[in-house]
Amino acid sequence: MATDENLGMDALKAWSEYQKTWLRFMGTSFPGVPKATEDAGDKYDWTSQWRATGEVYDRWLKMSQEMIQQSWKESTWGTDRQTFEGMLGATHIYNKLYEFWTGATQILSGDSSIAKGIQKSYKEYCDAWIKNSNDFFNTFFMASGVEPMKRMGVGMDLPKMYADLLVSFIVPWMEATQGVPEKSIEALRKGPQGYADIYRSWLPAYEQTWGKILKIPPMGVKRQSIERLQRLIETMIEHGKVLTEYSGTIYRVSEESMQKVTLKLGEMYTQGQPPKTYREFYSLWWITNEDALYQLFKTPEFSRLLGRVVDVTMRLQQRYNIVMEEFLKALPIPTRSEMDDLYKTLYLMNKEVKNSSKRMKGLDEKLRTTEETLIKKVIELEEKLAVTETIMEKQLNEMKGLGEKLTKTEATLVTQVKKEEKLAVKEKTIQKQLNEMEKKLGAMEPKVEKEAL
Amino acid sequence: MKNHPTENIEQLFKEAAETNRKLVKSMEILMNLPDIDVGTTPKELVYQEDKMKLFHYKPLVDELCPVPLLITYALVNRQYMMDLQPDRSLIRNLLEHGQDVYIIDWGYPKPGDRYLTMDDYINGYIDNAIDTIRQKSKLDKINLLGVCQGGTFSVIYSALHPEKIRNLVTMVTPIDFDTEDGLLNIWAKDLPIDNIVDTLGIVPGDMLNIGFLMLKPLQLSIDKYVTLTDAYERKEIIENFVRMEKWIFDSPDQAGETMRQFVNDLYKNNLLIKNKLVIDGKSINLKKINMPLLNIYAEQDHLVPPSSTKPLNDAVSSKDKTLFAFPGGHIGIYVSSRSQTELAPAISEWLSQRS
């Protein structure tokens, strides 16, 4: 099944084949053009031929670009596509510059037969060329200005909305304003600078008329909705104003740079030291432009202008979002601000979960450490207990020995006590006997004394 | 002497034909290019959190530096610039010199990531990645290498958690934002970042790209392509070009709240170098960075000018600190031949001596 990518690749291959054919064609075409070595004399119409070939080349270049853009419109080709687009764009600018170079060289080298066909003088030629050759600056810088808009999804709708607004509000008014149509014609000749001039002269008039009407406080049920639309329109106008200032600033610098380049080229020819190759001239051109832009970019004025471009673009997007959300309210789909609320809740919950997990992890770690310490302590205690037990057992054994000894001693003591008791009984008996004897003696004593007497 | 008129016509055809011959040839090469691979050095996923992934590169030599190295890249653009192709890979070079390398891949933020803050990146993702590596390597401290904005994050992290960082390496890292040497520094002062973030939530990568292209509009949008068509006969040059092109335009969108703080606190108010930046309620004091520091800057850097990078060495309290000047630009520092032959060995040697 053919995919978009395949289709894109097929188209590219076809394009590539076409290029090859074209190159073959270039080698064999224009048979009427004499070789450089031949004497052309005055019979040949060089001017027409030069123009004709230039037109063929122009047509080819435009067709190639359209073809490639068409081929890639729906393709998903990635980086290679970007690279090739970059190359094609750069080649286009390179070739455009080459047109200038060729013409300028013809004039400066005094090749009048062709020079007359182009312009009357070098200055005139340069002026005309500069005014009509701003491809790069118009495409790159204006694209940069609106790129965020494209990303924001406004790109597709805004131009249409903007155009509708122009039709219903601005265009009729512009036509009624004296001088503006003439300026528009002038702008066609002058290029972006001319359009910037129109814008500048138009804006104050707008602010004094329609701008004021738009600021009239709305009333009734739809008051808020109308107010939102009014704010959007106001911001669109402001956006156009700032963007015009921005592109005008870039345009001025690019024009000045090209003038510098043409002057430098003239000087080089006057001094007899023209660039030896086209590449040399091309380098002079891009480095001069790059330097001039850098000088502009580093000024605080440009920084502020760039900041204003971004600021008004963002405000326009905000206003647009508000109006869009108003339209979408009736549909069963979530709006951006509702999604943002959801994202915030999710973010906060996720953060809370993460913090809690981290805390729990910390607590787990502490618990594990405490558990380990406790186990260690229990083991230590158990070990101590075992040692104590051993000691106690030993002591018990020792006490056991002491018990036996004690029993023996006790028995001995009992024996001794018994002996002592016996002795005491004996002593008592003896004492009794002694007492009796003393008694008997006592009784005998008076008899004895009597007898003695 | 005047040119013969036909010489000019022929010359026009010749030039036009030549340009288009180059274009067709380049086109043929582009159509037949194999898939362009980037970041091919083998690695494995070791940790994942939301869109952030932590990869560990497979060692390329037996003898490894004992302390692992974590590389933290910027949120802008992708980290594979450091491993663009085998012969232009700072990472492969570090591995070959014995470094044990980990890298953070930030992924591609989506609208739901708009509220992520610098705190989430620094105290969340980076801290968790570092803890993972510490746990795996059973070490208290590891080496940290921060690149560009990732370098700024690494510096902030090292000031908050010096106990986890053995050596700090910063590459093209903005620290002092109050300079007029770079257009980004000038333009950022007037950038309505609050308005941008409030409006878009996630800041589109393409928006940043336009800003980067505007730094050198003609060189980056015309001349480099013109120069490329000159190389139409050398397939490898076109391949390398496409690889670089892929990287340049592979720009993730940016988490709005992080970008808001980065622009307001750093680009506009320059709080980091003044030790006034606050992350998660804690002041960042650069004097708390006491570990050895290797600060690398590119002499021709147009994105992060040397005047923004160099002041770090005076702001920290590290006694062992080195300022390394690389003769090149912000991109050349990763992919130039000089980067491969001089820078990678120098970083590796510096780390090995201190690990």
PDB file of N, CA and C in Angstrom, chain A residues 10-86:
ATOM      1  N   ASP A  10       8.367   8.989  -4.215  1.00  0.00           N
ATOM      2  CA  ASP A  10       8.168   8.798  -5.653  1.00  0.00           C
ATOM      3  C   ASP A  10       8.212  10.130  -6.374  1.00  0.00           C
ATOM      4  N   ALA A  11       7.540  11.105  -5.768  1.00  0.00           N
ATOM      5  CA  ALA A  11       7.516  12.427  -6.382  1.00  0.00           C
ATOM      6  C   ALA A  11       8.917  13.008  -6.446  1.00  0.00           C
ATOM      7  N   LEU A  12       9.684  12.745  -5.403  1.00  0.00           N
ATOM      8  CA  LEU A  12      11.050  13.265  -5.380  1.00  0.00           C
ATOM      9  C   LEU A  12      11.894  12.636  -6.474  1.00  0.00           C
ATOM     10  N   LYS A  13      11.686  11.316  -6.650  1.00  0.00           N
ATOM     11  CA  LYS A  13      12.449  10.636  -7.690  1.00  0.00           C
ATOM     12  C   LYS A  13      12.080  11.210  -9.061  1.00  0.00           C
ATOM     13  N   ALA A  14      10.773  11.422  -9.232  1.00  0.00           N
ATOM     14  CA  ALA A  14      10.313  11.989 -10.507  1.00  0.00           C
ATOM     15  C   ALA A  14      10.936  13.364 -10.712  1.00  0.00           C
ATOM     16  N   TRP A  15      10.961  14.108  -9.635  1.00  0.00           N
ATOM     17  CA  TRP A  15      11.544  15.450  -9.695  1.00  0.00           C
ATOM     18  C   TRP A  15      13.016  15.381 -10.095  1.00  0.00           C
ATOM     19  N   SER A  16      13.703  14.420  -9.479  1.00  0.00           N
ATOM     20  CA  SER A  16      15.120  14.258  -9.751  1.00  0.00           C
ATOM     21  C   SER A  16      15.344  13.920 -11.229  1.00  0.00           C
ATOM     22  N   GLU A  17      14.504  13.024 -11.745  1.00  0.00           N
ATOM     23  CA  GLU A  17      14.597  12.648 -13.162  1.00  0.00           C
ATOM     24  C   GLU A  17      14.369  13.867 -14.041  1.00  0.00           C
ATOM     25  N   TYR A  18      13.402  14.673 -13.612  1.00  0.00           N
ATOM     26  CA  TYR A  18      13.091  15.867 -14.383  1.00  0.00           C
ATOM     27  C   TYR A  18      14.306  16.795 -14.448  1.00  0.00           C
ATOM     28  N   GLN A  19      14.965  16.896 -13.326  1.00  0.00           N
ATOM     29  CA  GLN A  19      16.144  17.766 -13.284  1.00  0.00           C
ATOM     30  C   GLN A  19      17.213  17.292 -14.263  1.00  0.00           C
ATOM     31  N   LYS A  20      17.372  15.986 -14.305  1.00  0.00           N
ATOM     32  CA  LYS A  20      18.381  15.437 -15.212  1.00  0.00           C
ATOM     33  C   LYS A  20      18.030  15.787 -16.660  1.00  0.00           C
ATOM     34  N   THR A  21      16.750  15.626 -16.975  1.00  0.00           N
ATOM     35  CA  THR A  21      16.291  15.950 -18.334  1.00  0.00           C
ATOM     36  C   THR A  21      16.568  17.415 -18.634  1.00  0.00           C
ATOM     37  N   TRP A  22      16.283  18.218 -17.615  1.00  0.00           N
ATOM     38  CA  TRP A  22      16.477  19.652 -17.808  1.00  0.00           C
ATOM     39  C   TRP A  22      17.941  19.970 -18.093  1.00  0.00           C
ATOM     40  N   LEU A  23      18.805  19.284 -17.355  1.00  0.00           N
ATOM     41  CA  LEU A  23      20.230  19.540 -17.552  1.00  0.00           C
ATOM     42  C   LEU A  23      20.659  19.146 -18.970  1.00  0.00           C
ATOM     43  N   ARG A  24      20.084  18.022 -19.445  1.00  0.00           N
ATOM     44  CA  ARG A  24      20.397  17.598 -20.825  1.00  0.00           C
ATOM     45  C   ARG A  24      19.888  18.658 -21.804  1.00  0.00           C
ATOM     46  N   PHE A  25      18.695  19.141 -21.485  1.00  0.00           N
ATOM     47  CA  PHE A  25      18.071  20.160 -22.320  1.00  0.00           C
ATOM     48  C   PHE A  25      18.946  21.418 -22.365  1.00  0.00           C
ATOM     49  N   MET A  26      19.500  21.769 -21.225  1.00  0.00           N
ATOM     50  CA  MET A  26      20.349  22.955 -21.162  1.00  0.00           C
ATOM     51  C   MET A  26      21.566  22.798 -22.065  1.00  0.00           C
ATOM     52  N   GLY A  27      22.018  21.572 -22.175  1.00  0.00           N
ATOM     53  CA  GLY A  27      23.215  21.334 -22.979  1.00  0.00           C
ATOM     54  C   GLY A  27      22.928  21.437 -24.473  1.00  0.00           C
ATOM     55  N   THR A  28      21.692  21.207 -24.868  1.00  0.00           N
ATOM     56  CA  THR A  28      21.406  21.152 -26.305  1.00  0.00           C
ATOM     57  C   THR A  28      20.529  22.303 -26.807  1.00  0.00           C
ATOM     58  N   SER A  29      19.958  23.044 -25.886  1.00  0.00           N
ATOM     59  CA  SER A  29      19.035  24.105 -26.305  1.00  0.00           C
ATOM     60  C   SER A  29      19.745  25.340 -26.839  1.00  0.00           C
ATOM     61  N   PHE A  30      18.907  26.239 -27.228  1.00  0.00           N
ATOM     62  CA  PHE A  30      19.383  27.518 -27.773  1.00  0.00           C
ATOM     63  C   PHE A  30      20.463  27.320 -28.837  1.00  0.00           C
ATOM     64  N   PRO A  31      20.159  26.505 -29.850  1.00  0.00           N
ATOM     65  CA  PRO A  31      21.177  26.268 -30.873  1.00  0.00           C
ATOM     66  C   PRO A  31      21.542  27.544 -31.626  1.00  0.00           C
ATOM     67  N   GLY A  32      20.628  28.510 -31.566  1.00  0.00           N
ATOM     68  CA  GLY A  32      20.901  29.747 -32.292  1.00  0.00           C
ATOM     69  C   GLY A  32      21.961  30.610 -31.643  1.00  0.00           C
ATOM     70  N   VAL A  33      22.303  30.287 -30.421  1.00  0.00           N
ATOM     71  CA  VAL A  33      23.283  31.119 -29.733  1.00  0.00           C
ATOM     72  C   VAL A  33      24.677  30.735 -30.208  1.00  0.00           C
ATOM     73  N   PRO A  34      25.380  31.687 -30.804  1.00  0.00           N
ATOM     74  CA  PRO A  34      26.718  31.335 -31.285  1.00  0.00           C
ATOM     75  C   PRO A  34      27.662  31.073 -30.107  1.00  0.00           C
ATOM     76  N   LYS A  35      28.662  30.274 -30.326  1.00  0.00           N
ATOM     77  CA  LYS A  35      29.669  30.030 -29.286  1.00  0.00           C
ATOM     78  C   LYS A  35      30.459  31.315 -29.066  1.00  0.00           C
ATOM     79  N   ALA A  36      31.100  31.397 -27.918  1.00  0.00           N
ATOM     80  CA  ALA A  36      31.839  32.619 -27.580  1.00  0.00           C
ATOM     81  C   ALA A  36      32.944  32.899 -28.586  1.00  0.00           C
ATOM     82  N   THR A  37      33.417  31.847 -29.162  1.00  0.00           N
ATOM     83  CA  THR A  37      34.545  32.033 -30.089  1.00  0.00           C
ATOM     84  C   THR A  37      34.086  32.571 -31.442  1.00  0.00           C
ATOM     85  N   GLU A  38      32.789  32.408 -31.731  1.00  0.00           N
ATOM     86  CA  GLU A  38      32.294  32.867 -33.023  1.00  0.00           C
ATOM     87  C   GLU A  38      32.074  34.384 -33.012  1.00  0.00           C
ATOM     88  N   ASP A  39      32.097  34.940 -34.162  1.00  0.00           N
ATOM     89  CA  ASP A  39      31.862  36.376 -34.266  1.00  0.00           C
ATOM     90  C   ASP A  39      30.365  36.627 -34.427  1.00  0.00           C
ATOM     91  N   ALA A  40      29.783  37.160 -33.420  1.00  0.00           N
ATOM     92  CA  ALA A  40      28.345  37.377 -33.478  1.00  0.00           C
ATOM     93  C   ALA A  40      27.981  38.651 -34.226  1.00  0.00           C
ATOM     94  N   GLY A  41      28.857  39.576 -34.148  1.00  0.00           N
ATOM     95  CA  GLY A  41      28.593  40.830 -34.824  1.00  0.00           C
ATOM     96  C   GLY A  41      27.378  41.540 -34.259  1.00  0.00           C
ATOM     97  N   ASP A  42      26.717  42.343 -35.040  1.00  0.00           N
ATOM     98  CA  ASP A  42      25.565  43.092 -34.548  1.00  0.00           C
ATOM     99  C   ASP A  42      24.246  42.435 -34.939  1.00  0.00           C
ATOM    100  N   LYS A  43      24.339  41.261 -35.634  1.00  0.00           N
ATOM    101  CA  LYS A  43      23.114  40.660 -36.154  1.00  0.00           C
ATOM    102  C   LYS A  43      22.267  40.001 -35.074  1.00  0.00           C
ATOM    103  N   TYR A  44      22.917  39.568 -34.061  1.00  0.00           N
ATOM    104  CA  TYR A  44      22.191  38.793 -33.051  1.00  0.00           C
ATOM    105  C   TYR A  44      21.579  39.693 -31.978  1.00  0.00           C
ATOM    106  N   ASP A  45      20.333  39.401 -31.612  1.00  0.00           N
ATOM    107  CA  ASP A  45      19.655  40.217 -30.594  1.00  0.00           C
ATOM    108  C   ASP A  45      19.992  39.679 -29.201  1.00  0.00           C
ATOM    109  N   TRP A  46      21.102  40.120 -28.638  1.00  0.00           N
ATOM    110  CA  TRP A  46      21.594  39.604 -27.354  1.00  0.00           C
ATOM    111  C   TRP A  46      20.626  39.903 -26.208  1.00  0.00           C
ATOM    112  N   THR A  47      20.057  41.103 -26.262  1.00  0.00           N
ATOM    113  CA  THR A  47      19.187  41.497 -25.157  1.00  0.00           C
ATOM    114  C   THR A  47      18.004  40.555 -25.023  1.00  0.00           C
ATOM    115  N   SER A  48      17.346  40.297 -26.181  1.00  0.00           N
ATOM    116  CA  SER A  48      16.179  39.406 -26.155  1.00  0.00           C
ATOM    117  C   SER A  48      16.595  38.016 -25.710  1.00  0.00           C
ATOM    118  N   GLN A  49      17.756  37.571 -26.264  1.00  0.00           N
ATOM    119  CA  GLN A  49      18.199  36.226 -25.922  1.00  0.00           C
ATOM    120  C   GLN A  49      18.493  36.104 -24.414  1.00  0.00           C
ATOM    121  N   TRP A  50      19.126  37.132 -23.901  1.00  0.00           N
ATOM    122  CA  TRP A  50      19.479  37.139 -22.470  1.00  0.00           C
ATOM    123  C   TRP A  50      18.217  37.080 -21.617  1.00  0.00           C
ATOM    124  N   ARG A  51      17.264  37.894 -22.040  1.00  0.00           N
ATOM    125  CA  ARG A  51      16.007  37.932 -21.296  1.00  0.00           C
ATOM    126  C   ARG A  51      15.284  36.588 -21.394  1.00  0.00           C
ATOM    127  N   ALA A  52      15.278  36.044 -22.607  1.00  0.00           N
ATOM    128  CA  ALA A  52      14.573  34.779 -22.821  1.00  0.00           C
ATOM    129  C   ALA A  52      15.166  33.673 -21.952  1.00  0.00           C
ATOM    130  N   THR A  53      16.473  33.587 -21.956  1.00  0.00           N
ATOM    131  CA  THR A  53      17.088  32.525 -21.154  1.00  0.00           C
ATOM    132  C   THR A  53      16.863  32.770 -19.675  1.00  0.00           C
ATOM    133  N   GLY A  54      16.916  34.023 -19.307  1.00  0.00           N
ATOM    134  CA  GLY A  54      16.659  34.362 -17.896  1.00  0.00           C
ATOM    135  C   GLY A  54      15.267  33.946 -17.478  1.00  0.00           C
ATOM    136  N   GLU A  55      14.311  34.164 -18.378  1.00  0.00           N
ATOM    137  CA  GLU A  55      12.922  33.802 -18.071  1.00  0.00           C
ATOM    138  C   GLU A  55      12.764  32.296 -17.959  1.00  0.00           C
ATOM    139  N   VAL A  56      13.419  31.580 -18.890  1.00  0.00           N
ATOM    140  CA  VAL A  56      13.360  30.107 -18.834  1.00  0.00           C
ATOM    141  C   VAL A  56      13.879  29.645 -17.478  1.00  0.00           C
ATOM    142  N   TYR A  57      15.001  30.230 -17.093  1.00  0.00           N
ATOM    143  CA  TYR A  57      15.605  29.835 -15.832  1.00  0.00           C
ATOM    144  C   TYR A  57      14.690  30.145 -14.641  1.00  0.00           C
ATOM    145  N   ASP A  58      14.118  31.338 -14.697  1.00  0.00           N
ATOM    146  CA  ASP A  58      13.195  31.743 -13.626  1.00  0.00           C
ATOM    147  C   ASP A  58      12.017  30.794 -13.513  1.00  0.00           C
ATOM    148  N   ARG A  59      11.451  30.476 -14.680  1.00  0.00           N
ATOM    149  CA  ARG A  59      10.285  29.600 -14.695  1.00  0.00           C
ATOM    150  C   ARG A  59      10.636  28.227 -14.136  1.00  0.00           C
ATOM    151  N   TRP A  60      11.822  27.766 -14.555  1.00  0.00           N
ATOM    152  CA  TRP A  60      12.251  26.448 -14.070  1.00  0.00           C
ATOM    153  C   TRP A  60      12.362  26.446 -12.541  1.00  0.00           C
ATOM    154  N   LEU A  61      12.996  27.520 -12.043  1.00  0.00           N
ATOM    155  CA  LEU A  61      13.240  27.575 -10.603  1.00  0.00           C
ATOM    156  C   LEU A  61      11.928  27.593  -9.830  1.00  0.00           C
ATOM    157  N   LYS A  62      11.000  28.418 -10.313  1.00  0.00           N
ATOM    158  CA  LYS A  62       9.710  28.517  -9.631  1.00  0.00           C
ATOM    159  C   LYS A  62       8.971  27.189  -9.693  1.00  0.00           C
ATOM    160  N   MET A  63       8.986  26.589 -10.890  1.00  0.00           N
ATOM    161  CA  MET A  63       8.282  25.328 -11.063  1.00  0.00           C
ATOM    162  C   MET A  63       8.882  24.256 -10.143  1.00  0.00           C
ATOM    163  N   SER A  64      10.208  24.231 -10.064  1.00  0.00           N
ATOM    164  CA  SER A  64      10.872  23.233  -9.217  1.00  0.00           C
ATOM    165  C   SER A  64      10.436  23.391  -7.775  1.00  0.00           C
ATOM    166  N   GLN A  65      10.394  24.623  -7.356  1.00  0.00           N
ATOM    167  CA  GLN A  65      10.031  24.845  -5.956  1.00  0.00           C
ATOM    168  C   GLN A  65       8.584  24.478  -5.682  1.00  0.00           C
ATOM    169  N   GLU A  66       7.720  24.845  -6.625  1.00  0.00           N
ATOM    170  CA  GLU A  66       6.309  24.482  -6.436  1.00  0.00           C
ATOM    171  C   GLU A  66       6.151  22.985  -6.395  1.00  0.00           C
ATOM    172  N   MET A  67       6.871  22.323  -7.320  1.00  0.00           N
ATOM    173  CA  MET A  67       6.773  20.863  -7.397  1.00  0.00           C
ATOM    174  C   MET A  67       7.224  20.205  -6.098  1.00  0.00           C
ATOM    175  N   ILE A  68       8.327  20.687  -5.631  1.00  0.00           N
ATOM    176  CA  ILE A  68       8.872  20.057  -4.432  1.00  0.00           C
ATOM    177  C   ILE A  68       7.982  20.334  -3.235  1.00  0.00           C
ATOM    178  N   GLN A  69       7.434  21.543  -3.193  1.00  0.00           N
ATOM    179  CA  GLN A  69       6.542  21.852  -2.073  1.00  0.00           C
ATOM    180  C   GLN A  69       5.292  20.985  -2.127  1.00  0.00           C
ATOM    181  N   GLN A  70       4.782  20.800  -3.346  1.00  0.00           N
ATOM    182  CA  GLN A  70       3.589  19.978  -3.524  1.00  0.00           C
ATOM    183  C   GLN A  70       3.890  18.534  -3.127  1.00  0.00           C
ATOM    184  N   SER A  71       5.045  18.053  -3.574  1.00  0.00           N
ATOM    185  CA  SER A  71       5.407  16.666  -3.300  1.00  0.00           C
ATOM    186  C   SER A  71       5.494  16.411  -1.812  1.00  0.00           C
ATOM    187  N   TRP A  72       5.964  17.407  -1.118  1.00  0.00           N
ATOM    188  CA  TRP A  72       6.222  17.217   0.307  1.00  0.00           C
ATOM    189  C   TRP A  72       5.080  17.650   1.210  1.00  0.00           C
ATOM    190  N   LYS A  73       4.073  18.147   0.586  1.00  0.00           N
ATOM    191  CA  LYS A  73       2.987  18.714   1.369  1.00  0.00           C
ATOM    192  C   LYS A  73       2.485  17.739   2.429  1.00  0.00           C
ATOM    193  N   GLU A  74       2.247  16.512   1.994  1.00  0.00           N
ATOM    194  CA  GLU A  74       1.676  15.532   2.909  1.00  0.00           C
ATOM    195  C   GLU A  74       2.699  14.503   3.363  1.00  0.00           C
ATOM    196  N   SER A  75       3.923  14.658   2.893  1.00  0.00           N
ATOM    197  CA  SER A  75       4.911  13.632   3.215  1.00  0.00           C
ATOM    198  C   SER A  75       5.389  13.760   4.657  1.00  0.00           C
ATOM    199  N   THR A  76       5.855  12.629   5.211  1.00  0.00           N
ATOM    200  CA  THR A  76       6.348  12.665   6.591  1.00  0.00           C
ATOM    201  C   THR A  76       7.870  12.625   6.607  1.00  0.00           C
ATOM    202  N   TRP A  77       8.439  12.843   5.443  1.00  0.00           N
ATOM    203  CA  TRP A  77       9.897  12.833   5.349  1.00  0.00           C
ATOM    204  C   TRP A  77      10.480  13.817   6.357  1.00  0.00           C
ATOM    205  N   GLY A  78      11.493  13.391   7.127  1.00  0.00           N
ATOM    206  CA  GLY A  78      11.967  14.199   8.251  1.00  0.00           C
ATOM    207  C   GLY A  78      13.135  15.106   7.951  1.00  0.00           C
ATOM    208  N   THR A  79      14.258  14.789   8.579  1.00  0.00           N
ATOM    209  CA  THR A  79      15.412  15.677   8.528  1.00  0.00           C
ATOM    210  C   THR A  79      15.921  15.893   7.104  1.00  0.00           C
ATOM    211  N   ASP A  80      15.937  14.816   6.293  1.00  0.00           N
ATOM    212  CA  ASP A  80      16.459  14.959   4.941  1.00  0.00           C
ATOM    213  C   ASP A  80      15.650  15.993   4.164  1.00  0.00           C
ATOM    214  N   ARG A  81      14.351  15.957   4.428  1.00  0.00           N
ATOM    215  CA  ARG A  81      13.476  16.922   3.759  1.00  0.00           C
ATOM    216  C   ARG A  81      13.851  18.342   4.167  1.00  0.00           C
ATOM    217  N   GLN A  82      14.013  18.530   5.477  1.00  0.00           N
ATOM    218  CA  GLN A  82      14.377  19.859   5.967  1.00  0.00           C
ATOM    219  C   GLN A  82      15.670  20.312   5.322  1.00  0.00           C
ATOM    220  N   THR A  83      16.624  19.380   5.272  1.00  0.00           N
ATOM    221  CA  THR A  83      17.925  19.721   4.707  1.00  0.00           C
ATOM    222  C   THR A  83      17.763  20.134   3.255  1.00  0.00           C
ATOM    223  N   PHE A  84      16.989  19.324   2.515  1.00  0.00           N
ATOM    224  CA  PHE A  84      16.848  19.644   1.102  1.00  0.00           C
ATOM    225  C   PHE A  84      16.091  20.952   0.893  1.00  0.00           C
ATOM    226  N   GLU A  85      15.086  21.169   1.711  1.00  0.00           N
ATOM    227  CA  GLU A  85      14.357  22.433   1.602  1.00  0.00           C
ATOM    228  C   GLU A  85      15.291  23.601   1.856  1.00  0.00           C
ATOM    229  N   GLY A  86      16.131  23.415   2.887  1.00  0.00           N
ATOM    230  CA  GLY A  86      17.109  24.447   3.211  1.00  0.00           C
ATOM    231  C   GLY A  86      18.023  24.696   2.027  1.00  0.00           C
TER     232      GLY A  86
END
